[in-house]
PDB file of C-alpha atoms (C1' of nucleotides) in Angstrom:
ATOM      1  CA  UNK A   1      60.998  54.456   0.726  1.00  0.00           C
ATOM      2  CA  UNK A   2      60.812  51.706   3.286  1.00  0.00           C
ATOM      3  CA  UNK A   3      58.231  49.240   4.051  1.00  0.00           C
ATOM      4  CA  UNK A   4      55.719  50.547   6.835  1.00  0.00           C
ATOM      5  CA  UNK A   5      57.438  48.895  10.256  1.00  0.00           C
ATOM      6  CA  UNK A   6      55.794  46.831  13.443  1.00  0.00           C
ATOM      7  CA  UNK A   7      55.635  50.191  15.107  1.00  0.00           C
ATOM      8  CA  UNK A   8      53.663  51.640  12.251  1.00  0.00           C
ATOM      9  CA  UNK A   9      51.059  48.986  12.094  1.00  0.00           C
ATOM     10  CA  UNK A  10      50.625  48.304  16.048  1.00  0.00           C
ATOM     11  CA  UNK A  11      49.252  51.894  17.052  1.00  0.00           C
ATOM     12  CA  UNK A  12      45.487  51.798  16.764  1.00  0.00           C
ATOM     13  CA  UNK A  13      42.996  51.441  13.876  1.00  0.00           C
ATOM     14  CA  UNK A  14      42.207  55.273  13.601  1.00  0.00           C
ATOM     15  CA  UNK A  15      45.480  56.570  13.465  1.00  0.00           C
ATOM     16  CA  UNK A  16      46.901  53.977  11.301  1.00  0.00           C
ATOM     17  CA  UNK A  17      44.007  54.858   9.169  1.00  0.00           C
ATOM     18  CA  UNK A  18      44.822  58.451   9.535  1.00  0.00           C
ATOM     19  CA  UNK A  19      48.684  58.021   8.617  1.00  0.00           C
ATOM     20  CA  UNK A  20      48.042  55.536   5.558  1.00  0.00           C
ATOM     21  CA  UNK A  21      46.770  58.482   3.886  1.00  0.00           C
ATOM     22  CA  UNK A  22      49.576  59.171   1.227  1.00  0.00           C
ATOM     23  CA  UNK A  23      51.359  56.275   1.864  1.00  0.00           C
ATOM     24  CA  UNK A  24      52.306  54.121  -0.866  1.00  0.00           C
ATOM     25  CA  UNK A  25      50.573  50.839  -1.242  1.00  0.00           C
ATOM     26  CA  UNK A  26      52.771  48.631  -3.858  1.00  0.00           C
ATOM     27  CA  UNK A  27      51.626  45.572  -5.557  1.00  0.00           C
ATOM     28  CA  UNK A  28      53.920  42.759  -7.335  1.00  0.00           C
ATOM     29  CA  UNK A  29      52.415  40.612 -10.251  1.00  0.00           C
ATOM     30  CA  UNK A  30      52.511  37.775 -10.916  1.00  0.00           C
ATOM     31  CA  UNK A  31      54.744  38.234 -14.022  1.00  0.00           C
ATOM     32  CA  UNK A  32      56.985  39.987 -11.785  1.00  0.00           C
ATOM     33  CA  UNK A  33      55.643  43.938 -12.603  1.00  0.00           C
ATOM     34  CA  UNK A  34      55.023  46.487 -10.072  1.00  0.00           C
ATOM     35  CA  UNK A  35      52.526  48.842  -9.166  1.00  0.00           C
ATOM     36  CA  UNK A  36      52.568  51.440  -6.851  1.00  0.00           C
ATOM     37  CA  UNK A  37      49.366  53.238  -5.239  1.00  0.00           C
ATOM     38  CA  UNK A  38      48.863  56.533  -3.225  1.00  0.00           C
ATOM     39  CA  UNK A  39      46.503  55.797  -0.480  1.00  0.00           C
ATOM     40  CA  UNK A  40      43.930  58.045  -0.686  1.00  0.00           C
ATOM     41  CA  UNK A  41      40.849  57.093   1.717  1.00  0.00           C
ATOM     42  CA  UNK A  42      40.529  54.498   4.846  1.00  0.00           C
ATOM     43  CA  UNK A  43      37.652  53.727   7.448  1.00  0.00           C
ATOM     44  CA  UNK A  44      38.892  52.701  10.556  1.00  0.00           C
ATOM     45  CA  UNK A  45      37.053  49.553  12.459  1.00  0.00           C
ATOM     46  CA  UNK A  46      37.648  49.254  16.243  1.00  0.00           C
ATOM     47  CA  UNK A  47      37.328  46.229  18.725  1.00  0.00           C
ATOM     48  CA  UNK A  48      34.394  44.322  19.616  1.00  0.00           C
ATOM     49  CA  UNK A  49      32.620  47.372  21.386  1.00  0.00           C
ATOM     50  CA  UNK A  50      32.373  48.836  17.558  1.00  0.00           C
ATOM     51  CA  UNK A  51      29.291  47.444  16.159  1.00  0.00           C
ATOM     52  CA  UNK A  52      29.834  48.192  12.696  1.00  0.00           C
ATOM     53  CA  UNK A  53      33.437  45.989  12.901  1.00  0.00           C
ATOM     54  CA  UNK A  54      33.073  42.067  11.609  1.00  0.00           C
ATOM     55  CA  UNK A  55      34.870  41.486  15.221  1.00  0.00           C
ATOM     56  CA  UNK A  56      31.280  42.785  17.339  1.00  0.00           C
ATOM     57  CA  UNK A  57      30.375  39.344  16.731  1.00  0.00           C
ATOM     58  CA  UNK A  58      33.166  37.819  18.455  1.00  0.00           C
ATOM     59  CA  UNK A  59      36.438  35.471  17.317  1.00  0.00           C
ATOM     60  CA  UNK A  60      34.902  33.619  14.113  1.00  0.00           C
ATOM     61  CA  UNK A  61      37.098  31.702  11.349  1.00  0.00           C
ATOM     62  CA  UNK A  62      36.463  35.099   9.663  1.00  0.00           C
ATOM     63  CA  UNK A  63      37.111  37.404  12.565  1.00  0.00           C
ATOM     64  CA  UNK A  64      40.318  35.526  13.845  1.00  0.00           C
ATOM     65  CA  UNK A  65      42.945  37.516  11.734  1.00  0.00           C
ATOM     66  CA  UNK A  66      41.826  40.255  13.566  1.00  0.00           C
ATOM     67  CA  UNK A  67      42.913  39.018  16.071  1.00  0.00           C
ATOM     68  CA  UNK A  68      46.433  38.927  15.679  1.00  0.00           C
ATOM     69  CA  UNK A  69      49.225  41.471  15.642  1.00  0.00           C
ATOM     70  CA  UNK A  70      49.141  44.381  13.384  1.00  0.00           C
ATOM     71  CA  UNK A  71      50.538  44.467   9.176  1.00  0.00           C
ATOM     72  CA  UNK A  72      48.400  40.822   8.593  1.00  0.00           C
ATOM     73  CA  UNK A  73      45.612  41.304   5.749  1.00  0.00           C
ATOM     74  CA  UNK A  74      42.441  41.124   6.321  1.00  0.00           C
ATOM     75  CA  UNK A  75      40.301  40.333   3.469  1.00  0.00           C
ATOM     76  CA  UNK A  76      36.317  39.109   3.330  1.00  0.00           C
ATOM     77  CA  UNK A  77      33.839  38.915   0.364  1.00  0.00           C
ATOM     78  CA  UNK A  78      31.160  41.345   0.063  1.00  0.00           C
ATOM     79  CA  UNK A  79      27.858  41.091  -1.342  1.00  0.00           C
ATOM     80  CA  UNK A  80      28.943  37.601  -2.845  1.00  0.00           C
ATOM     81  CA  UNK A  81      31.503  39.091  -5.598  1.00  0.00           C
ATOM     82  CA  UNK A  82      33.892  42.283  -3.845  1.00  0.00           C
ATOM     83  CA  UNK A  83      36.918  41.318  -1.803  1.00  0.00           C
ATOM     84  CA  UNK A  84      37.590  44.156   0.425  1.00  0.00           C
ATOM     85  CA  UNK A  85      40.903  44.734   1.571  1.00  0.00           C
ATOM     86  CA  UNK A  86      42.124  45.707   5.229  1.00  0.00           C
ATOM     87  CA  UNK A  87      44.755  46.081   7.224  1.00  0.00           C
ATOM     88  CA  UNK A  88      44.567  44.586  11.015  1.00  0.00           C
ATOM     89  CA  UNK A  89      46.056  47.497  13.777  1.00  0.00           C
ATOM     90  CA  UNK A  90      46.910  47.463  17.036  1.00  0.00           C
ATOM     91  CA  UNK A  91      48.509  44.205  19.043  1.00  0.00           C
ATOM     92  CA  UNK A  92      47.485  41.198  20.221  1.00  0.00           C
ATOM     93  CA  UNK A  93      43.730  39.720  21.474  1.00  0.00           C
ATOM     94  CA  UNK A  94      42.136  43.149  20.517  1.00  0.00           C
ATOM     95  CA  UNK A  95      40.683  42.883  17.111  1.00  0.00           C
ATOM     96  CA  UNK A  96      40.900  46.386  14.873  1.00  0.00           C
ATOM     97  CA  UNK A  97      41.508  47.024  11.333  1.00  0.00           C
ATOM     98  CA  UNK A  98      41.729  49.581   8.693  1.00  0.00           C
ATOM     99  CA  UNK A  99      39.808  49.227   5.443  1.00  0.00           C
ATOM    100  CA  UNK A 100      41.425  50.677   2.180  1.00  0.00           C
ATOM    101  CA  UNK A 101      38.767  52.441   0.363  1.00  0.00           C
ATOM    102  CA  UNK A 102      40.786  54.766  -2.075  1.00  0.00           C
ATOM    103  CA  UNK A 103      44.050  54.488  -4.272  1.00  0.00           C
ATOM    104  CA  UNK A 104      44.943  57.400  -5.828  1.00  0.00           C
ATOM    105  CA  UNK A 105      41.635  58.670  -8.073  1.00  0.00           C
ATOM    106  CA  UNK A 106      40.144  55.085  -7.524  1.00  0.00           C
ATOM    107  CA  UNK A 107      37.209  55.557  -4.619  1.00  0.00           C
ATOM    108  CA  UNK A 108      35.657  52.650  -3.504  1.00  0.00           C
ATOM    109  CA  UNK A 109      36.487  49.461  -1.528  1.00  0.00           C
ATOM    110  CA  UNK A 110      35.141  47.217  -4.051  1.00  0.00           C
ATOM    111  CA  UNK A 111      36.972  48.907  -6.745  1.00  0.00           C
ATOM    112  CA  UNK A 112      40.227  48.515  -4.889  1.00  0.00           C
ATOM    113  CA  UNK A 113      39.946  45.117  -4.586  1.00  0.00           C
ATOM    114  CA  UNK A 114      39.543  44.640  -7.926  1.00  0.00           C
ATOM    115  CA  UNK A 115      42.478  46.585  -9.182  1.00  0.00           C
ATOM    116  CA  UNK A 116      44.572  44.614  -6.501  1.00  0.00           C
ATOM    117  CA  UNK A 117      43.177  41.584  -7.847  1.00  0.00           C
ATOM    118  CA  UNK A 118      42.704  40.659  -3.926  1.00  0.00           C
ATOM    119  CA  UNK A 119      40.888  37.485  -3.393  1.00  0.00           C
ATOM    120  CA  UNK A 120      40.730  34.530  -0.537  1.00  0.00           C
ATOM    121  CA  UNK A 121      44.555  33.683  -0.685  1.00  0.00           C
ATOM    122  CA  UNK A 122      45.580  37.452   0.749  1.00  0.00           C
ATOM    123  CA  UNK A 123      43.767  36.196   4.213  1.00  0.00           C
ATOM    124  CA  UNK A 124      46.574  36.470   6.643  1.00  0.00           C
ATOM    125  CA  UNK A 125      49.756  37.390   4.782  1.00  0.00           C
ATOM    126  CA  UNK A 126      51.878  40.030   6.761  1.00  0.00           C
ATOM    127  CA  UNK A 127      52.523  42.928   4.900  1.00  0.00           C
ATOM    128  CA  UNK A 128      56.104  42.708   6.297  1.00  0.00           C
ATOM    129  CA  UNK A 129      56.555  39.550   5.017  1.00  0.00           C
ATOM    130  CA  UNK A 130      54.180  38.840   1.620  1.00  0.00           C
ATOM    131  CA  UNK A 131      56.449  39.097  -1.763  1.00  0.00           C
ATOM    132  CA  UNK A 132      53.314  40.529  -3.244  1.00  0.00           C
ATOM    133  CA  UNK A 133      51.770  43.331  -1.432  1.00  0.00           C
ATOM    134  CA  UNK A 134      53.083  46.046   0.931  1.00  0.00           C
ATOM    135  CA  UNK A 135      52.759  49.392   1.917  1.00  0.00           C
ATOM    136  CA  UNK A 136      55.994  51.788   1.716  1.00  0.00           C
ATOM    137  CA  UNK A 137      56.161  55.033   4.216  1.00  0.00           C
ATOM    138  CA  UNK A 138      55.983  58.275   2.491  1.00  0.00           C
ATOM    139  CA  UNK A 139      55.868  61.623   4.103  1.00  0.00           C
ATOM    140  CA  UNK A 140      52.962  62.064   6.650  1.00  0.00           C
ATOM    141  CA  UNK A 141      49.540  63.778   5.757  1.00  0.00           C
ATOM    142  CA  UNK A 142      48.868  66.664   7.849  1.00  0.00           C
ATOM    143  CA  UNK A 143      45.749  67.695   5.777  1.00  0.00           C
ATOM    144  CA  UNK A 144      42.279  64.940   5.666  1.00  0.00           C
ATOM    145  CA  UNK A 145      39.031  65.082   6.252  1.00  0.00           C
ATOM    146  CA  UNK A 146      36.831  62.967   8.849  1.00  0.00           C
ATOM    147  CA  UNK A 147      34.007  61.910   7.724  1.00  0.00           C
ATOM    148  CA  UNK A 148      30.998  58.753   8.818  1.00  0.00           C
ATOM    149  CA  UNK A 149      31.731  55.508   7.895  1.00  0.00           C
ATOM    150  CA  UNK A 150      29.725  53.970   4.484  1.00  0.00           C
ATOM    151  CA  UNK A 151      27.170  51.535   4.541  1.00  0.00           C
ATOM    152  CA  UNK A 152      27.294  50.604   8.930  1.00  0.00           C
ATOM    153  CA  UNK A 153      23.315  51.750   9.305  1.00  0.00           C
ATOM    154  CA  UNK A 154      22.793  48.814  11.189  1.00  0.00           C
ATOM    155  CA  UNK A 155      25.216  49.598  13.818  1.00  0.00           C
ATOM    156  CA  UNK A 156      24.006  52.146  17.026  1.00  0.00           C
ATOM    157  CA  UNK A 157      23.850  55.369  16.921  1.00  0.00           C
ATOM    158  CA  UNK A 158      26.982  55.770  18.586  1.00  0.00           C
ATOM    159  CA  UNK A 159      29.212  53.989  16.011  1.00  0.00           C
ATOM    160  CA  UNK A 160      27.127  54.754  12.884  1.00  0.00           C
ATOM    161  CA  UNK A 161      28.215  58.912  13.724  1.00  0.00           C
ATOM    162  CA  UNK A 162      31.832  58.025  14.456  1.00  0.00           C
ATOM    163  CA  UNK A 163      33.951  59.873  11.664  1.00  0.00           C
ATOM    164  CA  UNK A 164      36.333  57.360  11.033  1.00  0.00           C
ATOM    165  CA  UNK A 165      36.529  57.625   7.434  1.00  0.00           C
ATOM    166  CA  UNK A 166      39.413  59.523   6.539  1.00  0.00           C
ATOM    167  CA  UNK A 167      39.776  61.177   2.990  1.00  0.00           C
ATOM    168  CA  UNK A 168      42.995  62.642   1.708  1.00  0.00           C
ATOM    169  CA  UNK A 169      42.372  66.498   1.484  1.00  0.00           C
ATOM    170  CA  UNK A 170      43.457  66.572  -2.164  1.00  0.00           C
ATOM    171  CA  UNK A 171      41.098  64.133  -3.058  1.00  0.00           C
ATOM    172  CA  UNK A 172      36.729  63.913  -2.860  1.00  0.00           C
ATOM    173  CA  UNK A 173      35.039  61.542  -0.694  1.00  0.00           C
ATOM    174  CA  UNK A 174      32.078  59.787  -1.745  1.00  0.00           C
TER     175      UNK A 174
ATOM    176  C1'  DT B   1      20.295  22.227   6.634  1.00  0.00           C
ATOM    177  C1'  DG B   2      18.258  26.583   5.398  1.00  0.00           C
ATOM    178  C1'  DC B   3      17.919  31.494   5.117  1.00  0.00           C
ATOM    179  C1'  DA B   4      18.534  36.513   5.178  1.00  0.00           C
ATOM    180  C1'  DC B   5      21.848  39.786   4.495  1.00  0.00           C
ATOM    181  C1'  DG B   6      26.057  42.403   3.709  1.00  0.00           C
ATOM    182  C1'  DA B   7      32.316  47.683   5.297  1.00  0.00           C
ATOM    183  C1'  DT B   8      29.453  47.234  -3.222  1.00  0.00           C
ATOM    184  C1'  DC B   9      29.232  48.489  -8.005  1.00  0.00           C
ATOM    185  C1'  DT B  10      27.279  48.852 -12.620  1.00  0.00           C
ATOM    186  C1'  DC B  11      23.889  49.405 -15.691  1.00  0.00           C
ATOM    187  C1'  DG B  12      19.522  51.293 -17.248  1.00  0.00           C
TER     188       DG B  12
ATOM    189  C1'  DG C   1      16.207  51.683  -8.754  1.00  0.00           C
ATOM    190  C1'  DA C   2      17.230  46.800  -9.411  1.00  0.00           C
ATOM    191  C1'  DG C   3      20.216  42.903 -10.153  1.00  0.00           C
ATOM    192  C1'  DA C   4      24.484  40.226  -9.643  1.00  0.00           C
ATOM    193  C1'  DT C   5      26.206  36.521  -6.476  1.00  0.00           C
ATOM    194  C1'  DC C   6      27.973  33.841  -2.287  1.00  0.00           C
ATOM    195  C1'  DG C   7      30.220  33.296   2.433  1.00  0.00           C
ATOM    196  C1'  DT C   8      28.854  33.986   7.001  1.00  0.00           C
ATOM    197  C1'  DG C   9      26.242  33.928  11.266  1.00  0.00           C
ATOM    198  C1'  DC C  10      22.256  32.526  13.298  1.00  0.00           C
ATOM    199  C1'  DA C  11      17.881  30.264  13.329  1.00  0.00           C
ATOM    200  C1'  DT C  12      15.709  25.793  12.589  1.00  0.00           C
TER     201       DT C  12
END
DNA sequence: TGCACGATCTCG
DNA sequence: GAGATCGTGCAT
């Protein structure tokens, strides 16, 4: 199939993270293999207003790739030794981003990053564009669940209930 | 310049 | 239930 398109990635971060589910994520070695990954669960992260999203706290050197146009990769370190891997959404100025928690039976950010092998150097490749990492469109998923975002407690009440995790209906949440 | 903490996971 | 392990944001 083709590579996910401009149009795909510009929409916002909830239904991007709603349509990644069952779209194939493909990743190219460094020895020139492939692997290919069914997207199975994302959390969507919205604009500054969303106090669980890195961006609440405004345009930092982190933050900044959020800031641009959707398809770059977003990537930070977590808890000192997990690079999580995202996708930035939506145009322009208005930081968003979609965090890939699940490929195919593998739940868990932390865990994805590690079978991606995703460190530091992904910051701000384009998924159009990077010879290494992609995502492919595959016929859309009708059938997810919505559930609360994982570990935001410290964000209001208001974004802590949002149900922007989304969970492939084939496959168990955590 | 220092410090507390985090979009986590594994082991015991 | 605790430890691993370190970049980031904010206080000092």
């Amino acid at each position: 199939m083709e590579k996910l398109n401009y149009n795909f990635y510009k929409r916002d971060a909830v239904t991007v993270a709603q349509e990644l589910l069952g779209k194939t994520l493909v990743r190219v070695w460094d020895d020139a293999s492939v692997s290919r990954y069914t997207i199975t669960e994302t959390e969507a992260y919205f604009g500054e207003e969303d106090q669980a999203c890195h961006a609440s706290k405004g345009r930092t050197k982190r933050t900044e790739i959020m800031y641009a146009s959707g398809g770059h990769v977003y990537v930070y370190l977590i808890y000192g030794m997990y690079w999580l891997l995202n996708v930035v959404t939506g145009n322009e100025k208005h930081p968003e981003a979609v965090l890939i928690r699940g490929l195919d039976e593998v739940i868990g950010s932390g865990k994805v990053g590690r079978i991606l092998k995703i460190d530091k150097s992904f910051y701000g490749e384009h998924l159009l564009y990077s010879p290494r990492i992609w995502i492919e469109d595959a016929p859309l998923e009708t059938s997810f669940h919505a559930l609360p975002r994982i570990g935001i407690d410290y964000a209001g009440e208001e974004w802590r209930n949002k149900a922007w995790r989304f969970t492939l209906h084939s496959h168990k949440g955590q």
